[in-house]
Amino acid sequence: MVDAIIIGAGQAGPPLAQRLTAAGMSVAVVERKLFGGTCVNTGCTPTKTLIASARVAQMARRAAEYGVVLDGPVRIDMARVKARKDEVSGRSRQNVERWLRGMPNCRVLQGHARFESPGSVNVGDELLTAERIFLNVGARAAIPDMPGVRDVNLLTSGTILDLDHVPRHLVVVGGSYIGLEFAQMYRRFGAEVTVVEKGERLIGREDPDVSDAIRELLEKEGVTVRLSANCIRFARHADGVEVGVNCTSGPPSVVGSHVLLAVGRTPNTDDLCLDRAGVVTDSRGFITVDNTLRTNVPGIWAMGDCNGRGAFTHTAYNDFEIVAANLLDGDPRSVDDRIQAYALYTDPPLARVGMTDEAVRRSGRRALVGQRAMTRVGRAVEKGEAQGFMRIVVDADSQEILGAAIVGPGGDEAIHGVLDMMYAKAPYPTLQRAVHIHPTVAELLPTLLGELKPLE
């Protein structure tokens, strides 16, 4: 018997263990495989490490544009690229495990946890019981039942990280956030890359001009984009895998030496025996929670990707903060207080916060918008990276900042100037009157707010 069981050592579980043990509770943390969760092992840490290597390769190719002379062509040693990624990711994983194992009053178990009842969990041959159980089991790459999907060798966002060579031709099925990062990355490593997307445009949840800007920067680097692929199918081919496209124009299929399937994520809830505890999930397997992350069963919480309330490291960590605040601090924090914010780590990146333009129009608000091309942002021009644009939308009546998008260098950092104002509930003139550092991308945020026009 312990006071609390935490299943999963991702972004929310370890810090919660620390808070609970510091409050005098005994805690058992159960991890089935790799400490650190998706972020450390198959998500943020390894992919952004690879993206960094890919950026160096691309900048080396562009060296002459900056007056820098290289005496030979750029070559990629993928084994060394992978080794660097493994070292960075491995160090993070080891730090998480060391932290937990050294935590007073915290017992760490490695194994597969399954519910026996609402208050008990089996881990191997051992039965753990507790009044509080916290689920932080994450998600994995989805493999939909597409024609031929079981007949060919496909890569996922996890298994592609094991490659120690550059594919001859990588076909990325899925034109959304994960797929596009890998598409640009491997193009920069030297692979031929084709993106196959079922929708009419890339990253369909974004505004059309944002989607177009991302497509433009990918195509400029030689990535082929095939849209409206309404009948995607797979078949073995002498040269690898044939991917059926059936677009309205172009060849009906494309053959790749490697195929990455990047069409979404599915929660790791199917083998927890949740039915024995009576925990309710939705039709996709995500655990249903309220705005404080409680499930329908008293004493059981769900945090991170498995609850369907956020698919990011920062939202998973915020889940921990919400649970701890309500449970230990008497602070009524809620998921509903969270402002949507994220980035797509193409180069340059897309950074987004709040509402899209389309969502603002649907809301019926009277809105104002400020926008500027990166060709008119000094810092971007000076760096030779003047692709994309920046935009901010505000409520014309309340002066509330509704949302912003930055496609351009440093956008993933600059967007926080907007995000912080939104959390402070400050009217947009507060940001407009700020004096930012020159030369930066962020210095144009006040300028945009001084050039507002009606959102049409």
JSON list of N, CA and C in Angstrom, two decimals, residues 385-450:
[
{"chain": "A", "resi": 385, "resn": "GLU", "atom": "N", "xyz": [17.02, 35.15, -44.22]},
{"chain": "A", "resi": 385, "resn": "GLU", "atom": "CA", "xyz": [15.93, 34.20, -43.99]},
{"chain": "A", "resi": 385, "resn": "GLU", "atom": "C", "xyz": [14.59, 34.92, -44.00]},
{"chain": "A", "resi": 386, "resn": "ALA", "atom": "N", "xyz": [14.36, 35.69, -45.05]},
{"chain": "A", "resi": 386, "resn": "ALA", "atom": "CA", "xyz": [13.18, 36.55, -45.11]},
{"chain": "A", "resi": 386, "resn": "ALA", "atom": "C", "xyz": [11.99, 35.85, -45.76]},
{"chain": "A", "resi": 387, "resn": "GLN", "atom": "N", "xyz": [11.72, 34.60, -45.36]},
{"chain": "A", "resi": 387, "resn": "GLN", "atom": "CA", "xyz": [10.54, 33.90, -45.83]},
{"chain": "A", "resi": 387, "resn": "GLN", "atom": "C", "xyz": [9.44, 34.01, -44.78]},
{"chain": "A", "resi": 388, "resn": "GLY", "atom": "N", "xyz": [8.19, 34.01, -45.25]},
{"chain": "A", "resi": 388, "resn": "GLY", "atom": "CA", "xyz": [7.07, 33.99, -44.33]},
{"chain": "A", "resi": 388, "resn": "GLY", "atom": "C", "xyz": [6.54, 35.36, -43.98]},
{"chain": "A", "resi": 389, "resn": "PHE", "atom": "N", "xyz": [5.81, 35.43, -42.86]},
{"chain": "A", "resi": 389, "resn": "PHE", "atom": "CA", "xyz": [5.17, 36.67, -42.43]},
{"chain": "A", "resi": 389, "resn": "PHE", "atom": "C", "xyz": [4.82, 36.57, -40.95]},
{"chain": "A", "resi": 390, "resn": "MET", "atom": "N", "xyz": [4.38, 37.67, -40.39]},
{"chain": "A", "resi": 390, "resn": "MET", "atom": "CA", "xyz": [3.89, 37.68, -39.01]},
{"chain": "A", "resi": 390, "resn": "MET", "atom": "C", "xyz": [2.56, 38.42, -38.97]},
{"chain": "A", "resi": 391, "resn": "ARG", "atom": "N", "xyz": [1.67, 37.95, -38.07]},
{"chain": "A", "resi": 391, "resn": "ARG", "atom": "CA", "xyz": [0.32, 38.51, -38.03]},
{"chain": "A", "resi": 391, "resn": "ARG", "atom": "C", "xyz": [-0.21, 38.46, -36.60]},
{"chain": "A", "resi": 392, "resn": "ILE", "atom": "N", "xyz": [-1.00, 39.45, -36.25]},
{"chain": "A", "resi": 392, "resn": "ILE", "atom": "CA", "xyz": [-1.66, 39.47, -34.95]},
{"chain": "A", "resi": 392, "resn": "ILE", "atom": "C", "xyz": [-3.09, 39.97, -35.15]},
{"chain": "A", "resi": 393, "resn": "VAL", "atom": "N", "xyz": [-4.03, 39.37, -34.44]},
{"chain": "A", "resi": 393, "resn": "VAL", "atom": "CA", "xyz": [-5.46, 39.71, -34.57]},
{"chain": "A", "resi": 393, "resn": "VAL", "atom": "C", "xyz": [-5.98, 40.10, -33.20]},
{"chain": "A", "resi": 394, "resn": "VAL", "atom": "N", "xyz": [-6.77, 41.18, -33.14]},
{"chain": "A", "resi": 394, "resn": "VAL", "atom": "CA", "xyz": [-7.30, 41.68, -31.88]},
{"chain": "A", "resi": 394, "resn": "VAL", "atom": "C", "xyz": [-8.80, 41.94, -32.01]},
{"chain": "A", "resi": 395, "resn": "ASP", "atom": "N", "xyz": [-9.46, 41.98, -30.86]},
{"chain": "A", "resi": 395, "resn": "ASP", "atom": "CA", "xyz": [-10.88, 42.33, -30.81]},
{"chain": "A", "resi": 395, "resn": "ASP", "atom": "C", "xyz": [-11.00, 43.85, -30.86]},
{"chain": "A", "resi": 396, "resn": "ALA", "atom": "N", "xyz": [-11.74, 44.36, -31.84]},
{"chain": "A", "resi": 396, "resn": "ALA", "atom": "CA", "xyz": [-11.83, 45.81, -32.02]},
{"chain": "A", "resi": 396, "resn": "ALA", "atom": "C", "xyz": [-12.55, 46.50, -30.88]},
{"chain": "A", "resi": 397, "resn": "ASP", "atom": "N", "xyz": [-13.41, 45.78, -30.19]},
{"chain": "A", "resi": 397, "resn": "ASP", "atom": "CA", "xyz": [-14.21, 46.41, -29.13]},
{"chain": "A", "resi": 397, "resn": "ASP", "atom": "C", "xyz": [-13.56, 46.27, -27.75]},
{"chain": "A", "resi": 398, "resn": "SER", "atom": "N", "xyz": [-13.14, 45.08, -27.39]},
{"chain": "A", "resi": 398, "resn": "SER", "atom": "CA", "xyz": [-12.58, 44.84, -26.06]},
{"chain": "A", "resi": 398, "resn": "SER", "atom": "C", "xyz": [-11.07, 45.10, -25.99]},
{"chain": "A", "resi": 399, "resn": "GLN", "atom": "N", "xyz": [-10.42, 45.23, -27.15]},
{"chain": "A", "resi": 399, "resn": "GLN", "atom": "CA", "xyz": [-8.96, 45.38, -27.28]},
{"chain": "A", "resi": 399, "resn": "GLN", "atom": "C", "xyz": [-8.21, 44.12, -26.83]},
{"chain": "A", "resi": 400, "resn": "GLU", "atom": "N", "xyz": [-8.90, 43.00, -26.71]},
{"chain": "A", "resi": 400, "resn": "GLU", "atom": "CA", "xyz": [-8.28, 41.72, -26.36]},
{"chain": "A", "resi": 400, "resn": "GLU", "atom": "C", "xyz": [-7.47, 41.20, -27.54]},
{"chain": "A", "resi": 401, "resn": "ILE", "atom": "N", "xyz": [-6.30, 40.67, -27.25]},
{"chain": "A", "resi": 401, "resn": "ILE", "atom": "CA", "xyz": [-5.51, 40.00, -28.28]},
{"chain": "A", "resi": 401, "resn": "ILE", "atom": "C", "xyz": [-6.11, 38.61, -28.47]},
{"chain": "A", "resi": 402, "resn": "LEU", "atom": "N", "xyz": [-6.50, 38.29, -29.70]},
{"chain": "A", "resi": 402, "resn": "LEU", "atom": "CA", "xyz": [-7.19, 37.03, -29.99]},
{"chain": "A", "resi": 402, "resn": "LEU", "atom": "C", "xyz": [-6.25, 35.93, -30.47]},
{"chain": "A", "resi": 403, "resn": "GLY", "atom": "N", "xyz": [-5.20, 36.29, -31.20]},
{"chain": "A", "resi": 403, "resn": "GLY", "atom": "CA", "xyz": [-4.30, 35.27, -31.72]},
{"chain": "A", "resi": 403, "resn": "GLY", "atom": "C", "xyz": [-3.20, 35.88, -32.55]},
{"chain": "A", "resi": 404, "resn": "ALA", "atom": "N", "xyz": [-2.22, 35.05, -32.86]},
{"chain": "A", "resi": 404, "resn": "ALA", "atom": "CA", "xyz": [-1.10, 35.50, -33.67]},
{"chain": "A", "resi": 404, "resn": "ALA", "atom": "C", "xyz": [-0.44, 34.31, -34.36]},
{"chain": "A", "resi": 405, "resn": "ALA", "atom": "N", "xyz": [0.20, 34.60, -35.47]},
{"chain": "A", "resi": 405, "resn": "ALA", "atom": "CA", "xyz": [0.97, 33.59, -36.20]},
{"chain": "A", "resi": 405, "resn": "ALA", "atom": "C", "xyz": [2.24, 34.24, -36.71]},
{"chain": "A", "resi": 406, "resn": "ILE", "atom": "N", "xyz": [3.35, 33.52, -36.55]},
{"chain": "A", "resi": 406, "resn": "ILE", "atom": "CA", "xyz": [4.63, 33.98, -37.09]},
{"chain": "A", "resi": 406, "resn": "ILE", "atom": "C", "xyz": [5.25, 32.84, -37.87]},
{"chain": "A", "resi": 407, "resn": "VAL", "atom": "N", "xyz": [5.45, 33.05, -39.15]},
{"chain": "A", "resi": 407, "resn": "VAL", "atom": "CA", "xyz": [6.22, 32.12, -39.98]},
{"chain": "A", "resi": 407, "resn": "VAL", "atom": "C", "xyz": [7.50, 32.86, -40.33]},
{"chain": "A", "resi": 408, "resn": "GLY", "atom": "N", "xyz": [8.57, 32.51, -39.64]},
{"chain": "A", "resi": 408, "resn": "GLY", "atom": "CA", "xyz": [9.80, 33.23, -39.89]},
{"chain": "A", "resi": 408, "resn": "GLY", "atom": "C", "xyz": [10.84, 32.94, -38.83]},
{"chain": "A", "resi": 409, "resn": "PRO", "atom": "N", "xyz": [12.07, 33.41, -39.03]},
{"chain": "A", "resi": 409, "resn": "PRO", "atom": "CA", "xyz": [13.17, 33.10, -38.10]},
{"chain": "A", "resi": 409, "resn": "PRO", "atom": "C", "xyz": [12.87, 33.60, -36.70]},
{"chain": "A", "resi": 410, "resn": "GLY", "atom": "N", "xyz": [13.07, 32.74, -35.71]},
{"chain": "A", "resi": 410, "resn": "GLY", "atom": "CA", "xyz": [12.86, 33.13, -34.33]},
{"chain": "A", "resi": 410, "resn": "GLY", "atom": "C", "xyz": [11.42, 33.27, -33.94]},
{"chain": "A", "resi": 411, "resn": "GLY", "atom": "N", "xyz": [10.51, 32.88, -34.81]},
{"chain": "A", "resi": 411, "resn": "GLY", "atom": "CA", "xyz": [9.09, 33.03, -34.50]},
{"chain": "A", "resi": 411, "resn": "GLY", "atom": "C", "xyz": [8.67, 32.25, -33.28]},
{"chain": "A", "resi": 412, "resn": "ASP", "atom": "N", "xyz": [9.29, 31.08, -33.06]},
{"chain": "A", "resi": 412, "resn": "ASP", "atom": "CA", "xyz": [8.94, 30.24, -31.92]},
{"chain": "A", "resi": 412, "resn": "ASP", "atom": "C", "xyz": [9.31, 30.90, -30.60]},
{"chain": "A", "resi": 413, "resn": "GLU", "atom": "N", "xyz": [10.24, 31.85, -30.61]},
{"chain": "A", "resi": 413, "resn": "GLU", "atom": "CA", "xyz": [10.58, 32.61, -29.40]},
{"chain": "A", "resi": 413, "resn": "GLU", "atom": "C", "xyz": [9.78, 33.91, -29.35]},
{"chain": "A", "resi": 414, "resn": "ALA", "atom": "N", "xyz": [9.69, 34.61, -30.47]},
{"chain": "A", "resi": 414, "resn": "ALA", "atom": "CA", "xyz": [9.03, 35.91, -30.49]},
{"chain": "A", "resi": 414, "resn": "ALA", "atom": "C", "xyz": [7.56, 35.82, -30.11]},
{"chain": "A", "resi": 415, "resn": "ILE", "atom": "N", "xyz": [6.92, 34.71, -30.41]},
{"chain": "A", "resi": 415, "resn": "ILE", "atom": "CA", "xyz": [5.48, 34.56, -30.15]},
{"chain": "A", "resi": 415, "resn": "ILE", "atom": "C", "xyz": [5.15, 34.69, -28.68]},
{"chain": "A", "resi": 416, "resn": "HIS", "atom": "N", "xyz": [6.14, 34.43, -27.80]},
{"chain": "A", "resi": 416, "resn": "HIS", "atom": "CA", "xyz": [5.86, 34.49, -26.37]},
{"chain": "A", "resi": 416, "resn": "HIS", "atom": "C", "xyz": [5.56, 35.90, -25.88]},
{"chain": "A", "resi": 417, "resn": "GLY", "atom": "N", "xyz": [6.01, 36.91, -26.62]},
{"chain": "A", "resi": 417, "resn": "GLY", "atom": "CA", "xyz": [5.63, 38.27, -26.27]},
{"chain": "A", "resi": 417, "resn": "GLY", "atom": "C", "xyz": [4.13, 38.47, -26.36]},
{"chain": "A", "resi": 418, "resn": "VAL", "atom": "N", "xyz": [3.51, 37.81, -27.34]},
{"chain": "A", "resi": 418, "resn": "VAL", "atom": "CA", "xyz": [2.06, 37.86, -27.50]},
{"chain": "A", "resi": 418, "resn": "VAL", "atom": "C", "xyz": [1.39, 36.98, -26.46]},
{"chain": "A", "resi": 419, "resn": "LEU", "atom": "N", "xyz": [1.92, 35.77, -26.30]},
{"chain": "A", "resi": 419, "resn": "LEU", "atom": "CA", "xyz": [1.31, 34.81, -25.37]},
{"chain": "A", "resi": 419, "resn": "LEU", "atom": "C", "xyz": [1.28, 35.37, -23.94]},
{"chain": "A", "resi": 420, "resn": "ASP", "atom": "N", "xyz": [2.35, 36.00, -23.51]},
{"chain": "A", "resi": 420, "resn": "ASP", "atom": "CA", "xyz": [2.40, 36.54, -22.15]},
{"chain": "A", "resi": 420, "resn": "ASP", "atom": "C", "xyz": [1.37, 37.66, -21.96]},
{"chain": "A", "resi": 421, "resn": "MET", "atom": "N", "xyz": [1.20, 38.49, -22.99]},
{"chain": "A", "resi": 421, "resn": "MET", "atom": "CA", "xyz": [0.19, 39.54, -22.92]},
{"chain": "A", "resi": 421, "resn": "MET", "atom": "C", "xyz": [-1.21, 38.94, -22.81]},
{"chain": "A", "resi": 422, "resn": "MET", "atom": "N", "xyz": [-1.44, 37.85, -23.52]},
{"chain": "A", "resi": 422, "resn": "MET", "atom": "CA", "xyz": [-2.75, 37.21, -23.49]},
{"chain": "A", "resi": 422, "resn": "MET", "atom": "C", "xyz": [-3.03, 36.61, -22.11]},
{"chain": "A", "resi": 423, "resn": "TYR", "atom": "N", "xyz": [-2.03, 35.99, -21.50]},
{"chain": "A", "resi": 423, "resn": "TYR", "atom": "CA", "xyz": [-2.22, 35.46, -20.15]},
{"chain": "A", "resi": 423, "resn": "TYR", "atom": "C", "xyz": [-2.44, 36.57, -19.13]},
{"chain": "A", "resi": 424, "resn": "ALA", "atom": "N", "xyz": [-1.81, 37.70, -19.36]},
{"chain": "A", "resi": 424, "resn": "ALA", "atom": "CA", "xyz": [-1.98, 38.84, -18.46]},
{"chain": "A", "resi": 424, "resn": "ALA", "atom": "C", "xyz": [-3.30, 39.56, -18.70]},
{"chain": "A", "resi": 425, "resn": "LYS", "atom": "N", "xyz": [-3.99, 39.14, -19.76]},
{"chain": "A", "resi": 425, "resn": "LYS", "atom": "CA", "xyz": [-5.26, 39.78, -20.15]},
{"chain": "A", "resi": 425, "resn": "LYS", "atom": "C", "xyz": [-5.07, 41.28, -20.38]},
{"chain": "A", "resi": 426, "resn": "ALA", "atom": "N", "xyz": [-3.91, 41.62, -20.90]},
{"chain": "A", "resi": 426, "resn": "ALA", "atom": "CA", "xyz": [-3.61, 43.02, -21.16]},
{"chain": "A", "resi": 426, "resn": "ALA", "atom": "C", "xyz": [-4.22, 43.44, -22.49]},
{"chain": "A", "resi": 427, "resn": "PRO", "atom": "N", "xyz": [-4.78, 44.64, -22.60]},
{"chain": "A", "resi": 427, "resn": "PRO", "atom": "CA", "xyz": [-5.28, 45.13, -23.88]},
{"chain": "A", "resi": 427, "resn": "PRO", "atom": "C", "xyz": [-4.12, 45.34, -24.84]},
{"chain": "A", "resi": 428, "resn": "TYR", "atom": "N", "xyz": [-4.39, 45.24, -26.13]},
{"chain": "A", "resi": 428, "resn": "TYR", "atom": "CA", "xyz": [-3.29, 45.27, -27.09]},
{"chain": "A", "resi": 428, "resn": "TYR", "atom": "C", "xyz": [-2.45, 46.55, -27.05]},
{"chain": "A", "resi": 429, "resn": "PRO", "atom": "N", "xyz": [-3.00, 47.73, -26.65]},
{"chain": "A", "resi": 429, "resn": "PRO", "atom": "CA", "xyz": [-2.12, 48.91, -26.58]},
{"chain": "A", "resi": 429, "resn": "PRO", "atom": "C", "xyz": [-0.95, 48.74, -25.61]},
{"chain": "A", "resi": 430, "resn": "THR", "atom": "N", "xyz": [-1.09, 47.85, -24.62]},
{"chain": "A", "resi": 430, "resn": "THR", "atom": "CA", "xyz": [0.03, 47.61, -23.70]},
{"chain": "A", "resi": 430, "resn": "THR", "atom": "C", "xyz": [1.24, 47.09, -24.45]},
{"chain": "A", "resi": 431, "resn": "LEU", "atom": "N", "xyz": [1.01, 46.12, -25.35]},
{"chain": "A", "resi": 431, "resn": "LEU", "atom": "CA", "xyz": [2.09, 45.58, -26.18]},
{"chain": "A", "resi": 431, "resn": "LEU", "atom": "C", "xyz": [2.52, 46.59, -27.23]},
{"chain": "A", "resi": 432, "resn": "GLN", "atom": "N", "xyz": [1.57, 47.32, -27.76]},
{"chain": "A", "resi": 432, "resn": "GLN", "atom": "CA", "xyz": [1.87, 48.30, -28.81]},
{"chain": "A", "resi": 432, "resn": "GLN", "atom": "C", "xyz": [2.84, 49.36, -28.30]},
{"chain": "A", "resi": 433, "resn": "ARG", "atom": "N", "xyz": [2.75, 49.71, -27.02]},
{"chain": "A", "resi": 433, "resn": "ARG", "atom": "CA", "xyz": [3.58, 50.78, -26.47]},
{"chain": "A", "resi": 433, "resn": "ARG", "atom": "C", "xyz": [4.89, 50.27, -25.87]},
{"chain": "A", "resi": 434, "resn": "ALA", "atom": "N", "xyz": [5.11, 48.96, -25.94]},
{"chain": "A", "resi": 434, "resn": "ALA", "atom": "CA", "xyz": [6.36, 48.40, -25.44]},
{"chain": "A", "resi": 434, "resn": "ALA", "atom": "C", "xyz": [7.52, 48.79, -26.36]},
{"chain": "A", "resi": 435, "resn": "VAL", "atom": "N", "xyz": [8.69, 48.99, -25.77]},
{"chain": "A", "resi": 435, "resn": "VAL", "atom": "CA", "xyz": [9.89, 49.33, -26.55]},
{"chain": "A", "resi": 435, "resn": "VAL", "atom": "C", "xyz": [10.76, 48.08, -26.61]},
{"chain": "A", "resi": 436, "resn": "HIS", "atom": "N", "xyz": [10.77, 47.42, -27.75]},
{"chain": "A", "resi": 436, "resn": "HIS", "atom": "CA", "xyz": [11.50, 46.18, -27.91]},
{"chain": "A", "resi": 436, "resn": "HIS", "atom": "C", "xyz": [12.92, 46.43, -28.42]},
{"chain": "A", "resi": 437, "resn": "ILE", "atom": "N", "xyz": [13.75, 45.43, -28.27]},
{"chain": "A", "resi": 437, "resn": "ILE", "atom": "CA", "xyz": [15.15, 45.53, -28.69]},
{"chain": "A", "resi": 437, "resn": "ILE", "atom": "C", "xyz": [15.26, 45.44, -30.20]},
{"chain": "A", "resi": 438, "resn": "HIS", "atom": "N", "xyz": [16.12, 46.27, -30.76]},
{"chain": "A", "resi": 438, "resn": "HIS", "atom": "CA", "xyz": [16.43, 46.23, -32.19]},
{"chain": "A", "resi": 438, "resn": "HIS", "atom": "C", "xyz": [17.86, 45.73, -32.38]},
{"chain": "A", "resi": 439, "resn": "PRO", "atom": "N", "xyz": [18.11, 44.89, -33.38]},
{"chain": "A", "resi": 439, "resn": "PRO", "atom": "CA", "xyz": [17.16, 44.31, -34.33]},
{"chain": "A", "resi": 439, "resn": "PRO", "atom": "C", "xyz": [16.70, 42.93, -33.87]},
{"chain": "A", "resi": 440, "resn": "THR", "atom": "N", "xyz": [15.41, 42.75, -33.80]},
{"chain": "A", "resi": 440, "resn": "THR", "atom": "CA", "xyz": [14.81, 41.45, -33.49]},
{"chain": "A", "resi": 440, "resn": "THR", "atom": "C", "xyz": [13.55, 41.29, -34.34]},
{"chain": "A", "resi": 441, "resn": "VAL", "atom": "N", "xyz": [13.06, 40.06, -34.36]},
{"chain": "A", "resi": 441, "resn": "VAL", "atom": "CA", "xyz": [11.76, 39.81, -34.98]},
{"chain": "A", "resi": 441, "resn": "VAL", "atom": "C", "xyz": [10.66, 40.35, -34.08]},
{"chain": "A", "resi": 442, "resn": "ALA", "atom": "N", "xyz": [10.80, 40.16, -32.77]},
{"chain": "A", "resi": 442, "resn": "ALA", "atom": "CA", "xyz": [9.77, 40.56, -31.82]},
{"chain": "A", "resi": 442, "resn": "ALA", "atom": "C", "xyz": [9.53, 42.06, -31.82]},
{"chain": "A", "resi": 443, "resn": "GLU", "atom": "N", "xyz": [10.51, 42.87, -32.24]},
{"chain": "A", "resi": 443, "resn": "GLU", "atom": "CA", "xyz": [10.31, 44.31, -32.21]},
{"chain": "A", "resi": 443, "resn": "GLU", "atom": "C", "xyz": [9.21, 44.77, -33.15]},
{"chain": "A", "resi": 444, "resn": "LEU", "atom": "N", "xyz": [8.83, 43.91, -34.11]},
{"chain": "A", "resi": 444, "resn": "LEU", "atom": "CA", "xyz": [7.78, 44.28, -35.06]},
{"chain": "A", "resi": 444, "resn": "LEU", "atom": "C", "xyz": [6.38, 44.03, -34.51]},
{"chain": "A", "resi": 445, "resn": "LEU", "atom": "N", "xyz": [6.26, 43.36, -33.37]},
{"chain": "A", "resi": 445, "resn": "LEU", "atom": "CA", "xyz": [4.93, 43.13, -32.79]},
{"chain": "A", "resi": 445, "resn": "LEU", "atom": "C", "xyz": [4.24, 44.45, -32.46]},
{"chain": "A", "resi": 446, "resn": "PRO", "atom": "N", "xyz": [4.89, 45.39, -31.75]},
{"chain": "A", "resi": 446, "resn": "PRO", "atom": "CA", "xyz": [4.25, 46.69, -31.54]},
{"chain": "A", "resi": 446, "resn": "PRO", "atom": "C", "xyz": [3.94, 47.41, -32.85]},
{"chain": "A", "resi": 447, "resn": "THR", "atom": "N", "xyz": [4.81, 47.26, -33.83]},
{"chain": "A", "resi": 447, "resn": "THR", "atom": "CA", "xyz": [4.57, 47.91, -35.12]},
{"chain": "A", "resi": 447, "resn": "THR", "atom": "C", "xyz": [3.31, 47.37, -35.77]},
{"chain": "A", "resi": 448, "resn": "LEU", "atom": "N", "xyz": [3.11, 46.05, -35.72]},
{"chain": "A", "resi": 448, "resn": "LEU", "atom": "CA", "xyz": [1.90, 45.46, -36.29]},
{"chain": "A", "resi": 448, "resn": "LEU", "atom": "C", "xyz": [0.66, 46.04, -35.63]},
{"chain": "A", "resi": 449, "resn": "LEU", "atom": "N", "xyz": [0.73, 46.23, -34.32]},
{"chain": "A", "resi": 449, "resn": "LEU", "atom": "CA", "xyz": [-0.44, 46.74, -33.59]},
{"chain": "A", "resi": 449, "resn": "LEU", "atom": "C", "xyz": [-0.69, 48.21, -33.87]},
{"chain": "A", "resi": 450, "resn": "GLY", "atom": "N", "xyz": [0.28, 48.89, -34.46]},
{"chain": "A", "resi": 450, "resn": "GLY", "atom": "CA", "xyz": [0.08, 50.27, -34.88]},
{"chain": "A", "resi": 450, "resn": "GLY", "atom": "C", "xyz": [-0.40, 50.38, -36.30]}
]
